[in-house]
Amino acid sequence: MVKEKYMEKANVLIEALPYIQRFNRKIIVIKYGGSAMIDDELKMHVIEDAVLLKLVGFKPVIVHGGGNEISAWMRKTGIEPQFINGLRVTDADTLEIAEMVLGKVNSDLVTMAQQLGVRACGISGKDGRLLTVKRAKPGMKDIGFVGEVTEVDTKIITDLLNDDFLPIIYPIGMDKHGQSYNINGDHAAAEIAKALKADKLAYLTDAPGVCTDPDDPESFISELFVEEAEKLIDEGVITGGMIPKVRNCFRSIEGGVNRVHILNGGIPHCLLLEIFTDRGVGTVIMKDGVKYYNRERSE
Amino acid sequence: MVKEKYMEKANVLIEALPYIQRFNRKIIVIKYGGSAMIDDELKMHVIEDAVLLKLVGFKPVIVHGGGNEISAWMRKTGIEPQFINGLRVTDADTLEIAEMVLGKVNSDLVTMAQQLGVRACGISGKDGRLLTVKRAKPGMKDIGFVGEVTEVDTKIITDLLNDDFLPIIYPIGMDKHGQSYNINGDHAAAEIAKALKADKLAYLTDAPGVCTDPDDPESFISELFVEEAEKLIDEGVITGGMIPKVRNCFRSIEGGVNRVHILNGGIPHCLLLEIFTDRGVGTVIMKDGVKYYNRERSE
Amino acid sequence: MVKEKYMEKANVLIEALPYIQRFNRKIIVIKYGGSAMIDDELKMHVIEDAVLLKLVGFKPVIVHGGGNEISAWMRKTGIEPQFINGLRVTDADTLEIAEMVLGKVNSDLVTMAQQLGVRACGISGKDGRLLTVKRAKPGMKDIGFVGEVTEVDTKIITDLLNDDFLPIIYPIGMDKHGQSYNINGDHAAAEIAKALKADKLAYLTDAPGVCTDPDDPESFISELFVEEAEKLIDEGVITGGMIPKVRNCFRSIEGGVNRVHILNGGIPHCLLLEIFTDRGVGTVIMKDGVKYYNRERSE
Amino acid sequence: MVKEKYMEKANVLIEALPYIQRFNRKIIVIKYGGSAMIDDELKMHVIEDAVLLKLVGFKPVIVHGGGNEISAWMRKTGIEPQFINGLRVTDADTLEIAEMVLGKVNSDLVTMAQQLGVRACGISGKDGRLLTVKRAKPGMKDIGFVGEVTEVDTKIITDLLNDDFLPIIYPIGMDKHGQSYNINGDHAAAEIAKALKADKLAYLTDAPGVCTDPDDPESFISELFVEEAEKLIDEGVITGGMIPKVRNCFRSIEGGVNRVHILNGGIPHCLLLEIFTDRGVGTVIMKDGVKYYNRERSE
Amino acid sequence: MVKEKYMEKANVLIEALPYIQRFNRKIIVIKYGGSAMIDDELKMHVIEDAVLLKLVGFKPVIVHGGGNEISAWMRKTGIEPQFINGLRVTDADTLEIAEMVLGKVNSDLVTMAQQLGVRACGISGKDGRLLTVKRAKPGMKDIGFVGEVTEVDTKIITDLLNDDFLPIIYPIGMDKHGQSYNINGDHAAAEIAKALKADKLAYLTDAPGVCTDPDDPESFISELFVEEAEKLIDEGVITGGMIPKVRNCFRSIEGGVNRVHILNGGIPHCLLLEIFTDRGVGTVIMKDGVKYYNRERSE
Amino acid sequence: MVKEKYMEKANVLIEALPYIQRFNRKIIVIKYGGSAMIDDELKMHVIEDAVLLKLVGFKPVIVHGGGNEISAWMRKTGIEPQFINGLRVTDADTLEIAEMVLGKVNSDLVTMAQQLGVRACGISGKDGRLLTVKRAKPGMKDIGFVGEVTEVDTKIITDLLNDDFLPIIYPIGMDKHGQSYNINGDHAAAEIAKALKADKLAYLTDAPGVCTDPDDPESFISELFVEEAEKLIDEGVITGGMIPKVRNCFRSIEGGVNRVHILNGGIPHCLLLEIFTDRGVGTVIMKDGVKYYNRERSE
């Protein structure tokens, strides 16, 4: 009986072996946001996962938002948050608060990672000119200091990775004239992943991955090639709000990322489970022609 | 006449030559604070100076405070700033604001430096575990989350310098348990300079250097060895508030720094003028036995 | 329920985190022999463990024997094996067979490791002059070509480790005149571990570690400092054949190894379980003063 | 008279100068086999030559067989050797013996080289996945575990060369499933030379090079370009068994080797003499267009 | 008033900032000759300029002649100097003197540079086979040992630059047979600059740059693109002896140099003034399409 | 018979093997002067030897004089050479000529070495501040610009060796004020060898090494330890002018050189023969305790 428990433990580690091997020294960009950022325990689990990935040889890069806290601080100073098409209307005061709050959230994540024994370095998209932006005009509307990434200078990230740091990034960038801009976190993560030619881009979302039955989170599809995903859209299996999400993944893949993961951030340690177990806990969308991911397919 | 103007220009550059040569690849820690942080033009000049020092081969490291803006933001959210012995009483709310405001000030300095063409990276004392602290108890009084530096891990700074970044640091550290603390900027700068065995530590203050006549800012003493400075204290030339400042410099020098400069931050480009001209614009205190600084002595 | 299974898996990985972190880039010499070499499944598990250790950042070095197969081949060619004090009497013919059989066993282990995805390189103690020996004369008796290690040249191992290979070593050495000698595997492993200043030396034996109750393999002591071990010998807790084994460990520790593990090679994945779980599955003997190993102590 | 002897010695060294210079840091793959492997003195001379080549700046790589000893050991264990078209029929038992014997021969060559002061490292085609093979089916006949090379991974050789080792290789490889195979030595050497883009591939054979008069070993042709060799075949100067040998050389040259030497292994120090003297002692076949070898042509 | 003087000094340094930044680590080949070589003070200023350029991050390479001194020494040994089309007729005796005198001038420049604190290394075009030449036959006339550069091997220069030396070069080269040749200094400098893909090639001449009014040295044109220069030739603004000079610059630019400067060597510190001030003191001719040089244009 | 000739050639190369091996990557400083500099053929042989030594892995450094040519040029310009105690009286004019002539001789040696296929770089003791000197006052007499070495900065030599150049040095140095000085070649070579901790320092002289019978050049002693040499002086075997020479060697050995060779420069290829044959052609004086040189001793 004791031996059984032993063997179970050993088997979990051994099950991880081929994945550790395959993704050794690969870059994984983790977009961290949503409800996984609110629950303190989930937050710790995400950071634990990133640290473990780093220790077993991956090169994780965290990009995070700070949505709830920004709104809270805005209200504290008497400003009512406003959104257009899901993007925060950002006047000068809002920008100042956003920058301060994101910097603070960033600093807290750095603390957590370091308590687990790695060295982390928190940066914004301004440090090392990581993210150069221009003013975004979604649907030709001006929503203030919201930036669209026009250039990514990855030197600061690759330097930090080579120097064995865990980079933790918050999405504030600057334009050619030195003006700061707030950037949508998903957008920033995708641009960074593409510029780094990351092997993986993982989104921690508030939904399971792509499901065949929207009412059953366990019906998520484990692996999808781009071509297959297009077909599922055509066939009406992928529907509604999931369509733009999946199409977004296509763009990252076209830009040079090998695999994009859509994970349910509400599952503790979803990153580890997705990457180190055969079934995973979300959907991975892959470039056509990339070698099979080796886990049991779900259909 | 045209030629005369030419020659003047050339001579300024040529006058700088021996200093550029002597301090090539040397680390200079710049403690930036006081009124030089409020005036926008002075701010730009300080950053220009740091960038020029970097370009001609120095390795500048900026440590800055953010005093005025922290108090302003505290009042915005309804907290009245309080000081004991010049140290800010720092409860949890004050700490949160301090961290956010310093992060924002830091981010602005990064922007300015990068507009001048170098790559900068803004970090706090938490990044890469740069500054480990314990709770400070000045005079056995508890003034909250104010930290005293117990350990400096310079890896993140030396990595950034080797990767050709200009590090800009704000003085927030963490203790062994991951709790954040506010740190006095002068204290942080001195500890960093000692740990780096910096060649120079330059304080931008609101006063000229050490003066023989307190009423005449032009009476500043250009160069002082530790032994001489002790004697001037004994002889009553250095008096009042200047005594603890000078004694502070002694401690940095004992800790391994070669030269500590006390500069009048109100003089535009005081850093350049101090370092690249023969008379300088402040007082440099030097380790006994260090080779003469080569500029005309002031007595 | 599904989530429960998830969490268990995740927890095993997370439990491993501090150990992975602590022993990152550390050298671990694994002496592999005994019954774990006979059972094909156990053999595979040992190699899987070594490969996993390598992938998560350790630098494993395997030293193996080949006892049973040597005797079998001797009999095949008409020679009856003979032992004095546990050392094989080795005439010229026996030496030739030993060298051939060990080479073959080595080659098979290389194959297994490579099937798991790493690059391995099999070497003997002659390659790169790894092990220089002289003729051993245990109790002044001549037992033929049995070598005692007089010099270890670690260049070939450190080169292979730096070039990202898994070194697998069989214990044949040569003397100053180019004569080959058979070497006892435990002896070779200890000398190599000392010369490498390995962090760990792990013996896969046919017994559990040091037990307080010889009849209960679950009574093994998880951690022992040298000083404690001496006391247990004095107090009669450690007795009989375990005394020389433990004393052997002392010598390796004096020679510069930080931790020596005595493991029951009959437990599948005993290496992983020993290193990555809190209780472990054997006894680790540590240098006095080395930081606690962090696992729950056993008394 | 004494001076004359001096001058002779000096002249031999000076004659070698242009060749040492031309082939500095060039890779030379030496296929060592045949009668030069049986005579102990010749064996020592071959190793001396390889060591000297290494010391004067070449990068020699030795590939050897072990024909006679394999058959001898097979008979010792009661198996009668069998050949089809010059390839050894290799059942499982034969393979086991071949692997053991080749490993032992390899180990002896390593010893000899190291007695001469260099560091050598003996490896098989399995180490570092050097040689991946598939089952050879010459003339569609199954002759057992005889491998045909499908892939060469030169990392282990280039790493050993960079780390200043002399690699000595025996021709056992493995297929994708981890099954071992025996490989013909000439075939292995040619594949390795091509994969390394070696400057030279030298075969130590039991015949002089290409001769114009088969009965006069001194009639060997010193240098041949591929085109010339083709013509000599057409003209009937090269005949019989020499034709396939020469055609083999063509294939190596097409594969990227600059020069293939056919040497009489029976001449002591044939390698040195071939490479460091103007006339040489064998035939070198060269890529058309390669610069002349600088030695006096033979016609 | 004191402050004014301060500010002027600071402004000169700050004015230099963008140029230092733009040309950081760029190679600048300085052809040093003419009257700036005769006046001892001018000589010192040229070397000071080169040293300062080196210290602020440029990679200067000096190529110099020695015209006057060669003629003086020729006369000392009883030979009358002779010129055809500005090239020195060079018989064997003249060549010997030229080589000796240039070597001596070179050695003196090395001394001067080193007195200013850098390490210099004086070389000829023969060292490291920097300049391979053939006999020049201008207008099919034989003027003796005057060489035309056929090959530049930059290894020795790039090695010296990487090892932090200031290379100072005199224009003697050798042909394939080891025969030495005298080379025209302008020709040597241009060939070296092209082979190094230097960013800048600066000629210290006895005239101001390209002037719109030949009688007013202050009418020099500060910046010219190749296309513009062609037009000025067509329009008759550039005339006479300046036409071949400018066309020479075109060839260097075609060969890979970005900017060619024509400076009046008679202005003290002309190099510093040209490079670090907005108006400059000579004419820079630039590749079409190269980014604007940023200084105020002169028309 | 043909084979015999083969074997002789091979044997010469093989005889060299242990010496090549022992001195691999070792620095050998060759002081080249005397009659071996006058005879053109001997000159070529010395350079050939240095080139061969370089190609087989040594790091040769040549230091040369130029005695005869300096006097010849002095006379050409009307100055009569004067010597005091073997040192050239050196006024300003003499110094100028010496510097020019040595530079020219140096340049010729560079040419010869490069014709043999290596890259050479000629430098003086001023380049890279190799030799800092003060005015020598032998016997308190002022003999002009003759320098005594006070400091050796080996950076330029080690850089050139690392960059694979053959450094050829002429003995002109400079003092702290930039004044040039002529240096005795033997003195310069010894100081350079000591500063480099050279393995060997070889003097090419006009006499055989230390002889037991002054009338028989074949009676030279092949190997001497310092202690033995002292004894031979006491016993009257070493006498006369050989005593100061031998004592000079002692000083180099005390300064860190392992072996000092005194060679007869009149024997063609004396360097090769001394180093690569068992008897050698001169006397080597060795540090007591250094391992035996391996050649047959001469007694």
Tab-separated table of C-alpha atoms in Angstrom, chain A residues 1-15, chain C residues 5 8-9 12-13 268-269 273 277:
chain	number	residue	atom	x	y	z
A	1	MET	CA	0.000	0.000	0.000
A	2	VAL	CA	2.819	2.285	0.861
A	3	LYS	CA	4.456	1.191	-2.358
A	4	GLU	CA	1.298	1.990	-4.282
A	5	LYS	CA	1.368	5.542	-3.034
A	6	TYR	CA	5.020	5.699	-3.944
A	7	MET	CA	4.341	4.458	-7.426
A	8	GLU	CA	1.574	6.960	-7.996
A	9	LYS	CA	3.864	9.795	-7.102
A	10	ALA	CA	6.622	8.445	-9.259
A	11	ASN	CA	4.246	7.944	-12.146
A	12	VAL	CA	3.130	11.547	-12.121
A	13	LEU	CA	6.729	12.649	-12.409
A	14	ILE	CA	7.480	10.083	-15.081
A	15	GLU	CA	4.376	11.112	-17.033
C	5	LYS	CA	-7.280	13.659	-9.273
C	8	GLU	CA	-3.133	15.147	-6.600
C	9	LYS	CA	-1.093	15.185	-9.761
C	12	VAL	CA	3.182	15.784	-6.577
C	13	LEU	CA	4.828	18.165	-9.024
C	268	PRO	CA	10.789	1.285	-8.522
C	269	HIS	CA	11.860	4.886	-9.127
C	273	LEU	CA	11.108	9.273	-4.694
C	277	THR	CA	9.389	13.655	-1.901
